[in-house]
Amino acid sequence: MTPFLKNLNAISRGTTLFREEKLKEYGLTGGQVKYLFAVCNRGGVSQDELAKSMFVNKSNVARQMSALEEGGFVRREQSAEDKRVYKVYPTRKALDLMPVIRAVNDEWKLVLCRGLTDEDTERLSAVLEKMVANIRGEEGQ
């Protein structure tokens, strides 16, 4: 693995572990946070849409939604238009927890960006956005 990919993987894994530690008292795993964030930001999103937007398998989304539903963080409703489709909505419990999750994310960003200037951070953010756009372009082909 190239140092570039190794570093991206380390950041991703570090993010999950940091969230895990900070949010375990709320009954969330580090890996569930990104799913909960997506549902809270896009209530009524289908599991298929979540899979596409998050670059994960549909089975991963289904497993995570089951766990989040068991924890009382989301509710799933079968689509009236297509019975094969489930729409996911955040519960009050999830919405009330979002400020805590945002604070954890802000804290992690401070850890990651320690020693970087605002200009460094802005430039890095722009490059990462381009990389994600590249992934989306590949997905469409």
PDB file of C-alpha atoms in Angstrom:
ATOM      1  CA  MET A   1       0.000   0.000   0.000  1.00  0.00           C
ATOM      2  CA  THR A   2       1.327   3.433  -0.871  1.00  0.00           C
ATOM      3  CA  PRO A   3       1.999   5.912   1.938  1.00  0.00           C
ATOM      4  CA  PHE A   4      -0.803   8.075   0.531  1.00  0.00           C
ATOM      5  CA  LEU A   5      -3.417   5.312   0.831  1.00  0.00           C
ATOM      6  CA  LYS A   6      -1.991   4.171   4.144  1.00  0.00           C
ATOM      7  CA  ASN A   7      -2.462   7.688   5.532  1.00  0.00           C
ATOM      8  CA  LEU A   8      -6.027   7.942   4.223  1.00  0.00           C
ATOM      9  CA  ASN A   9      -6.829   4.593   5.845  1.00  0.00           C
ATOM     10  CA  ALA A  10      -5.239   5.686   9.129  1.00  0.00           C
ATOM     11  CA  ILE A  11      -7.344   8.854   9.195  1.00  0.00           C
ATOM     12  CA  SER A  12     -10.507   6.900   8.446  1.00  0.00           C
ATOM     13  CA  ARG A  13      -9.802   4.288  11.108  1.00  0.00           C
ATOM     14  CA  GLY A  14      -8.725   6.949  13.597  1.00  0.00           C
ATOM     15  CA  THR A  15     -11.989   8.796  13.017  1.00  0.00           C
ATOM     16  CA  THR A  16     -14.000   5.668  13.758  1.00  0.00           C
ATOM     17  CA  LEU A  17     -12.013   4.889  16.917  1.00  0.00           C
ATOM     18  CA  PHE A  18     -12.260   8.474  18.211  1.00  0.00           C
ATOM     19  CA  ARG A  19     -16.029   8.532  17.701  1.00  0.00           C
ATOM     20  CA  GLU A  20     -16.313   5.082  19.284  1.00  0.00           C
ATOM     21  CA  GLU A  21     -14.589   6.242  22.450  1.00  0.00           C
ATOM     22  CA  LYS A  22     -16.496   9.509  22.730  1.00  0.00           C
ATOM     23  CA  LEU A  23     -19.969   8.156  21.927  1.00  0.00           C
ATOM     24  CA  LYS A  24     -20.052   4.700  23.518  1.00  0.00           C
ATOM     25  CA  GLU A  25     -21.991   6.039  26.525  1.00  0.00           C
ATOM     26  CA  TYR A  26     -24.828   6.905  24.121  1.00  0.00           C
ATOM     27  CA  GLY A  27     -25.013   3.398  22.697  1.00  0.00           C
ATOM     28  CA  LEU A  28     -23.426   4.266  19.360  1.00  0.00           C
ATOM     29  CA  THR A  29     -20.465   2.652  17.674  1.00  0.00           C
ATOM     30  CA  GLY A  30     -17.953   4.739  15.772  1.00  0.00           C
ATOM     31  CA  GLY A  31     -19.079   3.181  12.509  1.00  0.00           C
ATOM     32  CA  GLN A  32     -22.736   4.050  13.068  1.00  0.00           C
ATOM     33  CA  VAL A  33     -22.125   7.774  13.371  1.00  0.00           C
ATOM     34  CA  LYS A  34     -21.749   8.416   9.638  1.00  0.00           C
ATOM     35  CA  TYR A  35     -25.015   6.586   8.957  1.00  0.00           C
ATOM     36  CA  LEU A  36     -26.848   8.505  11.664  1.00  0.00           C
ATOM     37  CA  PHE A  37     -25.461  11.783  10.348  1.00  0.00           C
ATOM     38  CA  ALA A  38     -26.705  10.963   6.854  1.00  0.00           C
ATOM     39  CA  VAL A  39     -30.188  10.026   8.078  1.00  0.00           C
ATOM     40  CA  CYS A  40     -30.485  13.140  10.248  1.00  0.00           C
ATOM     41  CA  ASN A  41     -29.398  15.361   7.366  1.00  0.00           C
ATOM     42  CA  ARG A  42     -31.626  13.615   4.812  1.00  0.00           C
ATOM     43  CA  GLY A  43     -34.632  12.222   6.677  1.00  0.00           C
ATOM     44  CA  GLY A  44     -36.762  10.011   4.467  1.00  0.00           C
ATOM     45  CA  VAL A  45     -33.776   8.781   2.479  1.00  0.00           C
ATOM     46  CA  SER A  46     -33.936   5.247   1.129  1.00  0.00           C
ATOM     47  CA  GLN A  47     -31.422   2.624   2.163  1.00  0.00           C
ATOM     48  CA  ASP A  48     -30.337   2.336  -1.490  1.00  0.00           C
ATOM     49  CA  GLU A  49     -29.686   6.087  -1.664  1.00  0.00           C
ATOM     50  CA  LEU A  50     -27.637   5.860   1.524  1.00  0.00           C
ATOM     51  CA  ALA A  51     -25.544   3.038   0.075  1.00  0.00           C
ATOM     52  CA  LYS A  52     -24.802   5.004  -3.094  1.00  0.00           C
ATOM     53  CA  SER A  53     -23.995   8.275  -1.344  1.00  0.00           C
ATOM     54  CA  MET A  54     -21.771   6.601   1.252  1.00  0.00           C
ATOM     55  CA  PHE A  55     -19.972   4.221  -1.136  1.00  0.00           C
ATOM     56  CA  VAL A  56     -20.985   1.110   0.823  1.00  0.00           C
ATOM     57  CA  ASN A  57     -22.863  -2.092   0.058  1.00  0.00           C
ATOM     58  CA  LYS A  58     -26.623  -2.213   0.523  1.00  0.00           C
ATOM     59  CA  SER A  59     -26.146  -5.049   3.017  1.00  0.00           C
ATOM     60  CA  ASN A  60     -23.923  -2.802   5.174  1.00  0.00           C
ATOM     61  CA  VAL A  61     -26.622  -0.137   5.230  1.00  0.00           C
ATOM     62  CA  ALA A  62     -29.302  -2.696   6.103  1.00  0.00           C
ATOM     63  CA  ARG A  63     -27.209  -4.038   9.013  1.00  0.00           C
ATOM     64  CA  GLN A  64     -26.430  -0.584  10.356  1.00  0.00           C
ATOM     65  CA  MET A  65     -30.043   0.555  10.024  1.00  0.00           C
ATOM     66  CA  SER A  66     -31.192  -2.540  11.930  1.00  0.00           C
ATOM     67  CA  ALA A  67     -28.765  -1.760  14.754  1.00  0.00           C
ATOM     68  CA  LEU A  68     -29.719   1.928  14.797  1.00  0.00           C
ATOM     69  CA  GLU A  69     -33.403   0.999  14.796  1.00  0.00           C
ATOM     70  CA  GLU A  70     -32.855  -1.391  17.723  1.00  0.00           C
ATOM     71  CA  GLY A  71     -31.072   1.423  19.555  1.00  0.00           C
ATOM     72  CA  GLY A  72     -34.002   3.764  18.996  1.00  0.00           C
ATOM     73  CA  PHE A  73     -32.082   6.134  16.712  1.00  0.00           C
ATOM     74  CA  VAL A  74     -33.989   5.591  13.455  1.00  0.00           C
ATOM     75  CA  ARG A  75     -37.269   4.232  12.206  1.00  0.00           C
ATOM     76  CA  ARG A  76     -37.798   2.584   8.843  1.00  0.00           C
ATOM     77  CA  GLU A  77     -40.951   2.772   6.775  1.00  0.00           C
ATOM     78  CA  GLN A  78     -41.805   0.806   3.697  1.00  0.00           C
ATOM     79  CA  SER A  79     -42.303   3.081   0.693  1.00  0.00           C
ATOM     80  CA  ALA A  80     -45.913   3.412  -0.442  1.00  0.00           C
ATOM     81  CA  GLU A  81     -44.736   3.558  -4.074  1.00  0.00           C
ATOM     82  CA  ASP A  82     -42.383   0.564  -3.964  1.00  0.00           C
ATOM     83  CA  LYS A  83     -42.731  -2.055  -1.230  1.00  0.00           C
ATOM     84  CA  ARG A  84     -39.113  -3.170  -1.785  1.00  0.00           C
ATOM     85  CA  VAL A  85     -37.850   0.255  -0.684  1.00  0.00           C
ATOM     86  CA  TYR A  86     -37.427   1.334   2.924  1.00  0.00           C
ATOM     87  CA  LYS A  87     -37.178   4.995   3.834  1.00  0.00           C
ATOM     88  CA  VAL A  88     -35.236   5.855   6.973  1.00  0.00           C
ATOM     89  CA  TYR A  89     -36.111   8.658   9.391  1.00  0.00           C
ATOM     90  CA  PRO A  90     -34.304   9.908  12.499  1.00  0.00           C
ATOM     91  CA  THR A  91     -36.043   9.628  15.854  1.00  0.00           C
ATOM     92  CA  ARG A  92     -36.182  12.395  18.447  1.00  0.00           C
ATOM     93  CA  LYS A  93     -33.407  10.517  20.292  1.00  0.00           C
ATOM     94  CA  ALA A  94     -31.139  10.815  17.243  1.00  0.00           C
ATOM     95  CA  LEU A  95     -31.950  14.463  16.609  1.00  0.00           C
ATOM     96  CA  ASP A  96     -31.312  15.323  20.259  1.00  0.00           C
ATOM     97  CA  LEU A  97     -27.913  13.610  20.067  1.00  0.00           C
ATOM     98  CA  MET A  98     -26.752  15.487  16.965  1.00  0.00           C
ATOM     99  CA  PRO A  99     -25.229  18.446  18.877  1.00  0.00           C
ATOM    100  CA  VAL A 100     -23.094  15.970  20.846  1.00  0.00           C
ATOM    101  CA  ILE A 101     -22.014  14.213  17.647  1.00  0.00           C
ATOM    102  CA  ARG A 102     -21.170  17.544  16.016  1.00  0.00           C
ATOM    103  CA  ALA A 103     -19.071  18.511  19.049  1.00  0.00           C
ATOM    104  CA  VAL A 104     -17.191  15.190  18.821  1.00  0.00           C
ATOM    105  CA  ASN A 105     -16.559  15.807  15.113  1.00  0.00           C
ATOM    106  CA  ASP A 106     -15.331  19.336  15.857  1.00  0.00           C
ATOM    107  CA  GLU A 107     -12.988  17.987  18.529  1.00  0.00           C
ATOM    108  CA  TRP A 108     -11.613  15.376  16.101  1.00  0.00           C
ATOM    109  CA  LYS A 109     -11.078  18.032  13.430  1.00  0.00           C
ATOM    110  CA  LEU A 110      -8.995  20.021  15.927  1.00  0.00           C
ATOM    111  CA  VAL A 111      -6.872  16.935  16.587  1.00  0.00           C
ATOM    112  CA  LEU A 112      -6.418  16.255  12.870  1.00  0.00           C
ATOM    113  CA  CYS A 113      -5.625  19.851  11.971  1.00  0.00           C
ATOM    114  CA  ARG A 114      -3.274  20.607  14.844  1.00  0.00           C
ATOM    115  CA  GLY A 115      -0.277  22.456  13.423  1.00  0.00           C
ATOM    116  CA  LEU A 116      -2.015  23.313  10.146  1.00  0.00           C
ATOM    117  CA  THR A 117      -2.796  26.857   9.114  1.00  0.00           C
ATOM    118  CA  ASP A 118      -6.303  27.879   8.050  1.00  0.00           C
ATOM    119  CA  GLU A 119      -4.947  28.045   4.507  1.00  0.00           C
ATOM    120  CA  ASP A 120      -3.603  24.476   4.785  1.00  0.00           C
ATOM    121  CA  THR A 121      -6.969  23.257   6.032  1.00  0.00           C
ATOM    122  CA  GLU A 122      -8.903  25.035   3.276  1.00  0.00           C
ATOM    123  CA  ARG A 123      -6.557  23.702   0.604  1.00  0.00           C
ATOM    124  CA  LEU A 124      -6.760  20.163   1.993  1.00  0.00           C
ATOM    125  CA  SER A 125     -10.551  20.356   2.112  1.00  0.00           C
ATOM    126  CA  ALA A 126     -10.684  21.460  -1.529  1.00  0.00           C
ATOM    127  CA  VAL A 127      -8.400  18.604  -2.600  1.00  0.00           C
ATOM    128  CA  LEU A 128     -10.454  16.042  -0.673  1.00  0.00           C
ATOM    129  CA  GLU A 129     -13.662  17.353  -2.269  1.00  0.00           C
ATOM    130  CA  LYS A 130     -12.079  16.855  -5.705  1.00  0.00           C
ATOM    131  CA  MET A 131     -11.103  13.313  -4.762  1.00  0.00           C
ATOM    132  CA  VAL A 132     -14.664  12.515  -3.674  1.00  0.00           C
ATOM    133  CA  ALA A 133     -15.933  13.997  -6.943  1.00  0.00           C
ATOM    134  CA  ASN A 134     -13.546  11.649  -8.755  1.00  0.00           C
ATOM    135  CA  ILE A 135     -15.084   8.700  -6.925  1.00  0.00           C
ATOM    136  CA  ARG A 136     -18.586   9.854  -7.826  1.00  0.00           C
ATOM    137  CA  GLY A 137     -17.503  10.132 -11.464  1.00  0.00           C
ATOM    138  CA  GLU A 138     -16.187   6.575 -11.425  1.00  0.00           C
ATOM    139  CA  GLU A 139     -19.390   5.333  -9.806  1.00  0.00           C
ATOM    140  CA  GLY A 140     -21.414   6.768 -12.679  1.00  0.00           C
ATOM    141  CA  GLN A 141     -19.414   4.947 -15.351  1.00  0.00           C
TER     142      GLN A 141
END
